[in-house]
Every structure is written in structure tokens, then in C-alpha cells.
Amino acid sequence: MDLLLSSLFGALIAVAGIFLHNAYQPFGLIISLSALVIGFILVKRMYERRVCNFLFIIFWVAPVTRASTLGNGGELLIQGNSYGNTYLVVGAVILMALMISYKVSQT
């Protein structure tokens, strides 16, 4: 159950960030990236398993990758402007940094 919830939470954070990063500039981008950090930390503290964090990252990357490629009708949800590029690059760097600094708490 924890694997399913961490996957769904990662996808939910990704979809929210996709729709919000380019809205209400620059506050949408700031909220999207802070939600990514808070979501990762919540999953880390709730489940304390590295596999849950990997699933969170995978299910964040999948919708973000799909949203940054052209769809059937030529729609592009994450555009190649400064906000879209910042969301992709900074989001990936944040997730890598959080995963590298990951430590399981000993209780």
C-alpha cells in the first residue's frame, strides 16, 4: 500500500506542477518546486523506505517527461520558455540532491 501511495503522490505532485509552473508567474513556479521538495520529504518521513522515494521520483518524471513532449494535437504543457526550463532542470536537481542526501532515521 505504501508503494502505491508514494507513486500516486509523485504523480499528483507532477500534474499539479505541470499546470501551475507557468501560471501566476513567478509564484506558480516557486509553489511547484516547493511542493516537490515538501512531497519528497513527506514520503521519506512517512514510509522511511528508499524504494518509496524511487517510485515517487519515477512517477514524477513520467508525467513531466510526457508533458514536455508534443502531443497528438501539437499541444505542449511544459513549454521551452524560462519557466518551463527552470521547472525541469531545477526539479531534477532538487530530486537528485534530496536522494543523495537521503538517510533513514534510526528509531
GROMACS .gro file of C-alpha atoms in nm:
model
  107
    1MET     CA    1   0.000   0.000   0.000
    2ASP     CA    2   0.285   0.238   0.075
    3LEU     CA    3   0.434   0.178  -0.270
    4LEU     CA    4   0.104   0.263  -0.435
    5LEU     CA    5   0.052   0.577  -0.227
    6SER     CA    6   0.403   0.709  -0.285
    7SER     CA    7   0.360   0.651  -0.661
    8LEU     CA    8   0.025   0.829  -0.668
    9PHE     CA    9   0.163   1.114  -0.459
   10GLY     CA   10   0.454   1.160  -0.700
   11ALA     CA   11   0.217   1.168  -0.996
   12LEU     CA   12  -0.015   1.413  -0.819
   13ILE     CA   13   0.273   1.650  -0.740
   14ALA     CA   14   0.389   1.626  -1.102
   15VAL     CA   15   0.047   1.702  -1.250
   16ALA     CA   16  -0.004   1.994  -1.013
   17GLY     CA   17   0.339   2.130  -1.102
   18ILE     CA   18   0.277   2.089  -1.475
   19PHE     CA   19  -0.035   2.300  -1.464
   20LEU     CA   20   0.090   2.551  -1.208
   21HIS     CA   21   0.451   2.625  -1.305
   22ASN     CA   22   0.363   2.861  -1.590
   23ALA     CA   23   0.063   3.021  -1.419
   24TYR     CA   24   0.085   3.323  -1.189
   25GLN     CA   25   0.444   3.390  -1.282
   26PRO     CA   26   0.681   3.355  -1.088
   27PHE     CA   27   0.474   3.235  -0.792
   28GLY     CA   28   0.344   2.925  -0.969
   29LEU     CA   29   0.699   2.807  -1.032
   30ILE     CA   30   0.800   2.870  -0.672
   31ILE     CA   31   0.495   2.684  -0.541
   32SER     CA   32   0.553   2.393  -0.781
   33LEU     CA   33   0.916   2.347  -0.678
   34SER     CA   34   0.842   2.387  -0.308
   35ALA     CA   35   0.560   2.130  -0.338
   36LEU     CA   36   0.812   1.892  -0.496
   37VAL     CA   37   1.050   1.931  -0.203
   38ILE     CA   38   0.776   1.901   0.057
   39GLY     CA   39   0.627   1.598  -0.118
   40PHE     CA   40   0.960   1.416  -0.127
   41ILE     CA   41   1.027   1.490   0.239
   42LEU     CA   42   0.677   1.373   0.335
   43VAL     CA   43   0.720   1.043   0.151
   44LYS     CA   44   1.062   0.999   0.309
   45ARG     CA   45   0.932   1.055   0.660
   46MET     CA   46   0.607   0.861   0.621
   47TYR     CA   47   0.749   0.539   0.481
   48GLU     CA   48   1.124   0.550   0.554
   49ARG     CA   49   1.199   0.321   0.261
   50ARG     CA   50   1.425   0.408  -0.027
   51VAL     CA   51   1.207   0.221  -0.277
   52CYS     CA   52   0.914   0.453  -0.196
   53ASN     CA   53   1.130   0.753  -0.279
   54PHE     CA   54   1.243   0.592  -0.606
   55LEU     CA   55   0.879   0.537  -0.700
   56PHE     CA   56   0.797   0.898  -0.608
   57ILE     CA   57   1.075   1.016  -0.840
   58ILE     CA   58   0.980   0.780  -1.124
   59PHE     CA   59   0.615   0.880  -1.107
   60TRP     CA   60   0.717   1.247  -1.100
   61VAL     CA   61   0.948   1.210  -1.400
   62ALA     CA   62   0.700   1.017  -1.619
   63PRO     CA   63   0.424   1.284  -1.639
   64VAL     CA   64   0.678   1.566  -1.658
   65THR     CA   65   0.853   1.395  -1.949
   66ARG     CA   66   0.522   1.335  -2.126
   67ALA     CA   67   0.410   1.693  -2.070
   68SER     CA   68   0.730   1.833  -2.217
   69THR     CA   69   0.689   1.645  -2.547
   70LEU     CA   70   0.444   1.722  -2.825
   71GLY     CA   71   0.106   1.552  -2.807
   72ASN     CA   72  -0.118   1.433  -3.090
   73GLY     CA   73  -0.267   1.775  -3.145
   74GLY     CA   74   0.064   1.957  -3.111
   75GLU     CA   75  -0.006   2.065  -2.754
   76LEU     CA   76   0.285   2.123  -2.521
   77LEU     CA   77   0.216   2.158  -2.148
   78ILE     CA   78   0.571   2.242  -2.038
   79GLN     CA   79   0.692   2.497  -2.286
   80GLY     CA   80   1.052   2.578  -2.372
   81ASN     CA   81   1.043   2.917  -2.202
   82SER     CA   82   1.240   3.018  -1.896
   83TYR     CA   83   0.974   2.892  -1.654
   84GLY     CA   84   0.942   2.552  -1.823
   85ASN     CA   85   1.317   2.500  -1.844
   86THR     CA   86   1.362   2.610  -1.485
   87TYR     CA   87   1.090   2.371  -1.368
   88LEU     CA   88   1.253   2.077  -1.548
   89VAL     CA   89   1.616   2.144  -1.457
   90VAL     CA   90   1.571   2.269  -1.101
   91GLY     CA   91   1.317   1.995  -1.028
   92ALA     CA   92   1.558   1.727  -1.146
   93VAL     CA   93   1.847   1.880  -0.949
   94ILE     CA   94   1.633   1.904  -0.636
   95LEU     CA   95   1.529   1.540  -0.660
   96MET     CA   96   1.888   1.425  -0.718
   97ALA     CA   97   2.014   1.630  -0.425
   98LEU     CA   98   1.742   1.502  -0.194
   99MET     CA   99   1.801   1.142  -0.299
  100ILE     CA  100   2.178   1.172  -0.248
  101SER     CA  101   2.130   1.323   0.098
  102TYR     CA  102   1.872   1.056   0.191
  103LYS     CA  103   1.927   0.894   0.529
  104VAL     CA  104   1.694   0.653   0.700
  105SER     CA  105   1.623   0.772   1.053
  106GLN     CA  106   1.714   0.523   1.321
  107THR     CA  107   1.430   0.499   1.572
   0.00000   0.00000   0.00000
